[in-house]
Amino acid sequence: MILENFQKKIQIASQVIGTTWPLYSFVTSNPLSGFENKHFEKAVQEAKMKLGGNVFPETATFRKALQEGEINEKELIEQLTENNFQETPSYYLDKLDSLPEKHEQNSNAKLDRIMVKWLMAFMDEGLAEWEMPFKEDGFYSSWRILSMYDQEMKINSLADLPKTSSEVLDKILKNYTEQEQIEIMEYHLAALPGWTGYIKHREESNSNWQQKFSITLQDYLAVRLWLANHFQIQVIQSCDQNPNSDSNPKLQYHFLKAWEKSWQNKLISDLKTQKNTKSETEKVPDAQMVFCIDTRSELIRRNVESKGNYETFGYAGFFGIAMDYQNLEDGISRKSCPPIVSSAYQVSEIAQENKEHLLDRFQKRNERKKFNQYFLTRMKNMLPSAFGYVEGSGVFYGFSLLSRTLFPKSLYNPIRNNQLSHENNSEPKICHSHSNEMDTNDIPLTEKTAIVKSAFDLMGWKQFAPLVVFVGHGSHSANNPFASSLDCGACAASPGRHNARMLAKLANHPAVRNALKENHSINIPETTVFLGAEHNTTTDEIVLFDSTLPNSHTEQLLSLKKDLRNAQETATKERLGITKNSISEVHKKTNNWAETRPEWGLAKNAGFIIGPRTLTKNLNLQGHCFLHSYNWELDKNGIALEGIMQGPMVVTQWINNHYYFATVDNEKFGGGSKISHNITGKFGVVQGNGGDLKIGLPLQSVNESDEKLYHQPLRLSVLIQAPKENIQEILLKNNHLKNLLDNEWIYLLVIDPTSENNISRYQKGMEWVHTTKTEHFSENVLAEI
């Protein structure tokens, strides 16, 4: 009963911390997810008290945005006046500037340092050559056995330590009220939110490391509270320790709202100036390409569309397949669908027909590669060989270092990499996923059909081109611990290529096509072939996995490849702001081990547009918007839209909030500068030689320099073209979505096609505010959408 009681309190207290994701699957999630049940303004202030740090942009950021017109002055004055701030914006900016800068003091530095030492030793995932003993017994038990050997702790006997973590908590907390116990737990969990966030992640995911070497938040609290009591450190936070360096949060909040509404108004203004493209889209496209909704897809989609008769769509990058993927190169199975979705399927690789010998050759080459890596690692780390090996091989490593430093572009060979890929000889196989074993039987036809049908339903598909390409995306960079953060967020920070290939295989299946035709009136022409592909977001190259393409489509494939190469060239020129050699430049960036910004990821994300491509096709959205294809006329009951709002909209809110908080305080909610990063345990980074585990993106992912921001810290504005009644019904059925809107973690704007495409803004309590007449769409856009 005591154990169960503590676990309930720990669960409540743990809401103060977010989830810290490991480097190998770094999901950009909201670090304040536990506060989402509160209004944003109140939530960030409460988080500031418990976690510290800044929760709004700096005054200089607001001033710059106002000077450059990103904040409309009229909008700002109206926002301030409505909330009883009667002076000018300049007056309030000066007032915010005059506030004394306060620095937080860590009164528990010794306690933190000791905890970090033990956590780094226990939670190591293969980086340390010598493991901490007794890890199999769990964190508290192993610490209890070994603690007497820590000279700093001065423990004489095991008898001085309780046998279980629950005994520690009971002994130390028994004289406090239940509320005080929760506050104590919150305080000590929030002391090291990076480490406790990763413990939380291990508990929730029950990873292989967690199954073998268990650590829980209860273990952490027991060790920390025992140490605090042992060193006579106060276990409960005193009132004067609450950090509150921001005495004008309401002012900052209203400056932020004015900035966000100014951005929304500009988006609406841009949308209403759209030109009619109807005549260009009446004929069947030469090819259709489905990209992830990722903001980086907007650039390449525009450039692909400009190169020929191509139609593009936006769809969540896991392509509707809730799967784990077993990598053929290392044998490790990783999640490849949104973290909020349970994996229903396991996907692995099998040989293509008549290519068993080629796949076998790949696997043997891969085994040799793994052995060579293992052998070299052992030679460096074994005591008898370490010095001699390093001395003897130094000259060869020296040449390697020089070449990688001086000629990164020349050493990057994407053509050869693609030729050596197993995807030329293998194809994905889908099975049911179970907790303890993998079912090797094929999944039923009904499930295959449902996966493919769902994709077409959500995107509002009307016609089929001869080539339909599902384009996942991934990022390629060198010497980048945060590389997975640049991969597909909808695939839990894995590349989306595997999901794209799987969906293409299912859509090509004759039985699936027949079932779609007979049961769902979706008639796919026999001449239509589906392909998987990958968009490399660092180089903007699109690799087509075409090894199974029939000869009848060879000419169309060659034409498409030529246009994709041209699209890569124009896209990279636009992204880098240069006029020549842009592809060479991105090859250099992707393979340069000194490059701190191989690409910008999803920086500048601020909007999520759900609607047909015609809403945005002629606009340069400058990477600000996620784009999900949707046709309300093919979704009269709103089922497809509900799926988009439940899944992709929530995931994009996670991403947006992660970038927001990593920008407003990169030290607290981000990763700090890459320059002083050290990898710990293969799963995270710390600054220097210790301290808290960093929970977010590094400074170089959101800033152009130490002082100049690149990402604009704005909350997500969602724009949907659908009947307002449909959206209201969805919100009434999904209270968690309504809460996100009511609490202003995201904004919602609706283009209602049943009301002359009038645009309305959602307000708390299911209220709607119509925009002015000048914000309606022009007649030519009305005719198109």
Tab-separated table of N, CA and C in Angstrom, residues 713-773:
chain	number	residue	atom	x	y	z
A	713	PRO	N	9.952	32.587	-32.386
A	713	PRO	CA	9.228	31.848	-31.342
A	713	PRO	C	7.745	32.216	-31.298
A	714	LEU	N	6.976	31.552	-32.144
A	714	LEU	CA	5.532	31.783	-32.240
A	714	LEU	C	4.802	30.456	-32.040
A	715	ARG	N	3.661	30.517	-31.358
A	715	ARG	CA	2.844	29.313	-31.210
A	715	ARG	C	2.184	28.951	-32.539
A	716	LEU	N	1.810	27.686	-32.675
A	716	LEU	CA	1.316	27.165	-33.945
A	716	LEU	C	-0.067	27.715	-34.282
A	717	SER	N	-0.217	28.205	-35.505
A	717	SER	CA	-1.512	28.638	-36.030
A	717	SER	C	-1.974	27.616	-37.059
A	718	VAL	N	-3.102	26.967	-36.781
A	718	VAL	CA	-3.641	25.928	-37.663
A	718	VAL	C	-4.747	26.537	-38.517
A	719	LEU	N	-4.644	26.342	-39.823
A	719	LEU	CA	-5.640	26.852	-40.767
A	719	LEU	C	-6.252	25.668	-41.496
A	720	ILE	N	-7.570	25.502	-41.391
A	720	ILE	CA	-8.260	24.359	-42.001
A	720	ILE	C	-9.323	24.851	-42.963
A	721	GLN	N	-9.361	24.278	-44.168
A	721	GLN	CA	-10.474	24.552	-45.061
A	721	GLN	C	-11.466	23.404	-44.946
A	722	ALA	N	-12.549	23.669	-44.234
A	722	ALA	CA	-13.601	22.672	-44.002
A	722	ALA	C	-14.795	23.386	-43.398
A	723	PRO	N	-16.000	22.796	-43.515
A	723	PRO	CA	-17.166	23.403	-42.867
A	723	PRO	C	-16.941	23.548	-41.359
A	724	LYS	N	-17.280	24.708	-40.854
A	724	LYS	CA	-17.072	24.980	-39.430
A	724	LYS	C	-17.861	24.011	-38.558
A	725	GLU	N	-19.019	23.594	-39.020
A	725	GLU	CA	-19.838	22.656	-38.252
A	725	GLU	C	-19.106	21.325	-38.049
A	726	ASN	N	-18.412	20.856	-39.080
A	726	ASN	CA	-17.655	19.607	-38.963
A	726	ASN	C	-16.568	19.719	-37.900
A	727	ILE	N	-15.887	20.863	-37.901
A	727	ILE	CA	-14.792	21.063	-36.951
A	727	ILE	C	-15.338	21.155	-35.528
A	728	GLN	N	-16.464	21.816	-35.358
A	728	GLN	CA	-17.077	21.916	-34.030
A	728	GLN	C	-17.447	20.540	-33.498
A	729	GLU	N	-17.994	19.687	-34.352
A	729	GLU	CA	-18.346	18.324	-33.923
A	729	GLU	C	-17.098	17.549	-33.500
A	730	ILE	N	-16.009	17.726	-34.232
A	730	ILE	CA	-14.761	17.032	-33.891
A	730	ILE	C	-14.249	17.496	-32.531
A	731	LEU	N	-14.298	18.798	-32.291
A	731	LEU	CA	-13.803	19.335	-31.029
A	731	LEU	C	-14.675	18.882	-29.856
A	732	LEU	N	-15.969	18.784	-30.064
A	732	LEU	CA	-16.859	18.328	-28.993
A	732	LEU	C	-16.595	16.869	-28.632
A	733	LYS	N	-16.157	16.072	-29.622
A	733	LYS	CA	-15.864	14.661	-29.366
A	733	LYS	C	-14.466	14.435	-28.812
A	734	ASN	N	-13.580	15.404	-28.995
A	734	ASN	CA	-12.178	15.249	-28.598
A	734	ASN	C	-11.789	16.378	-27.650
A	735	ASN	N	-12.030	16.148	-26.381
A	735	ASN	CA	-11.833	17.203	-25.394
A	735	ASN	C	-10.374	17.648	-25.309
A	736	HIS	N	-9.428	16.712	-25.548
A	736	HIS	CA	-8.020	17.095	-25.457
A	736	HIS	C	-7.639	18.087	-26.561
A	737	LEU	N	-8.277	17.981	-27.737
A	737	LEU	CA	-8.027	18.959	-28.800
A	737	LEU	C	-8.631	20.308	-28.437
A	738	LYS	N	-9.834	20.276	-27.895
A	738	LYS	CA	-10.502	21.513	-27.471
A	738	LYS	C	-9.686	22.213	-26.387
A	739	ASN	N	-9.110	21.428	-25.469
A	739	ASN	CA	-8.307	22.024	-24.396
A	739	ASN	C	-7.059	22.712	-24.937
A	740	LEU	N	-6.417	22.099	-25.945
A	740	LEU	CA	-5.248	22.738	-26.548
A	740	LEU	C	-5.600	24.097	-27.135
A	741	LEU	N	-6.791	24.203	-27.703
A	741	LEU	CA	-7.245	25.473	-28.273
A	741	LEU	C	-7.679	26.454	-27.184
A	742	ASP	N	-8.482	25.967	-26.243
A	742	ASP	CA	-8.961	26.847	-25.177
A	742	ASP	C	-7.806	27.395	-24.344
A	743	ASN	N	-6.773	26.581	-24.176
A	743	ASN	CA	-5.625	27.004	-23.370
A	743	ASN	C	-4.539	27.699	-24.194
A	744	GLU	N	-4.826	27.926	-25.472
A	744	GLU	CA	-3.958	28.699	-26.368
A	744	GLU	C	-2.566	28.101	-26.553
A	745	TRP	N	-2.465	26.782	-26.533
A	745	TRP	CA	-1.215	26.165	-26.947
A	745	TRP	C	-1.115	26.186	-28.464
A	746	ILE	N	-2.256	26.218	-29.140
A	746	ILE	CA	-2.310	26.407	-30.586
A	746	ILE	C	-3.492	27.321	-30.912
A	747	TYR	N	-3.457	27.920	-32.104
A	747	TYR	CA	-4.562	28.733	-32.619
A	747	TYR	C	-5.253	27.963	-33.743
A	748	LEU	N	-6.521	28.278	-33.967
A	748	LEU	CA	-7.265	27.644	-35.055
A	748	LEU	C	-7.997	28.691	-35.866
A	749	LEU	N	-7.782	28.667	-37.178
A	749	LEU	CA	-8.511	29.489	-38.128
A	749	LEU	C	-9.188	28.560	-39.127
A	750	VAL	N	-10.421	28.885	-39.486
A	750	VAL	CA	-11.201	28.009	-40.366
A	750	VAL	C	-11.654	28.777	-41.598
A	751	ILE	N	-11.385	28.192	-42.765
A	751	ILE	CA	-11.936	28.694	-44.023
A	751	ILE	C	-13.163	27.846	-44.314
A	752	ASP	N	-14.338	28.422	-44.186
A	752	ASP	CA	-15.581	27.659	-44.321
A	752	ASP	C	-16.082	27.714	-45.760
A	753	PRO	N	-15.944	26.613	-46.527
A	753	PRO	CA	-16.367	26.621	-47.929
A	753	PRO	C	-17.883	26.680	-48.092
A	754	THR	N	-18.620	26.407	-47.018
A	754	THR	CA	-20.083	26.485	-47.099
A	754	THR	C	-20.591	27.887	-46.758
A	755	SER	N	-19.662	28.783	-46.467
A	755	SER	CA	-20.033	30.157	-46.132
A	755	SER	C	-19.119	31.124	-46.871
A	756	GLU	N	-19.074	30.967	-48.197
A	756	GLU	CA	-18.285	31.828	-49.069
A	756	GLU	C	-16.822	31.904	-48.668
A	757	ASN	N	-16.314	30.802	-48.122
A	757	ASN	CA	-14.928	30.736	-47.682
A	757	ASN	C	-14.567	31.846	-46.691
A	758	ASN	N	-15.543	32.194	-45.873
A	758	ASN	CA	-15.308	33.156	-44.806
A	758	ASN	C	-14.326	32.557	-43.804
A	759	ILE	N	-13.446	33.392	-43.290
A	759	ILE	CA	-12.440	32.922	-42.343
A	759	ILE	C	-12.829	33.332	-40.933
A	760	SER	N	-12.813	32.352	-40.016
A	760	SER	CA	-13.150	32.600	-38.619
A	760	SER	C	-12.011	32.169	-37.728
A	761	ARG	N	-11.827	32.881	-36.628
A	761	ARG	CA	-10.844	32.515	-35.606
A	761	ARG	C	-11.562	31.884	-34.422
A	762	TYR	N	-10.991	30.775	-33.953
A	762	TYR	CA	-11.553	30.111	-32.772
A	762	TYR	C	-11.167	30.878	-31.523
A	763	GLN	N	-12.127	30.996	-30.599
A	763	GLN	CA	-11.855	31.547	-29.278
A	763	GLN	C	-12.411	30.607	-28.225
A	764	LYS	N	-11.913	30.741	-27.023
A	764	LYS	CA	-12.245	29.828	-25.938
A	764	LYS	C	-13.753	29.650	-25.785
A	765	GLY	N	-14.149	28.392	-25.510
A	765	GLY	CA	-15.565	28.101	-25.287
A	765	GLY	C	-16.348	27.911	-26.566
A	766	MET	N	-15.655	27.511	-27.645
A	766	MET	CA	-16.306	27.265	-28.940
A	766	MET	C	-16.922	28.533	-29.519
A	767	GLU	N	-16.289	29.662	-29.275
A	767	GLU	CA	-16.704	30.925	-29.876
A	767	GLU	C	-15.891	31.154	-31.143
A	768	TRP	N	-16.528	31.841	-32.099
A	768	TRP	CA	-15.858	32.123	-33.367
A	768	TRP	C	-15.930	33.607	-33.666
A	769	VAL	N	-14.808	34.168	-34.105
A	769	VAL	CA	-14.751	35.582	-34.464
A	769	VAL	C	-14.449	35.667	-35.951
A	770	HIS	N	-15.349	36.296	-36.698
A	770	HIS	CA	-15.145	36.442	-38.144
A	770	HIS	C	-14.081	37.488	-38.423
A	771	THR	N	-13.274	37.219	-39.427
A	771	THR	CA	-12.305	38.221	-39.854
A	771	THR	C	-13.019	39.260	-40.695
A	772	THR	N	-12.341	40.361	-41.004
A	772	THR	CA	-12.966	41.437	-41.769
A	772	THR	C	-13.172	41.004	-43.209
A	773	LYS	N	-14.034	41.729	-43.912
A	773	LYS	CA	-14.371	41.385	-45.298
A	773	LYS	C	-13.144	41.360	-46.197
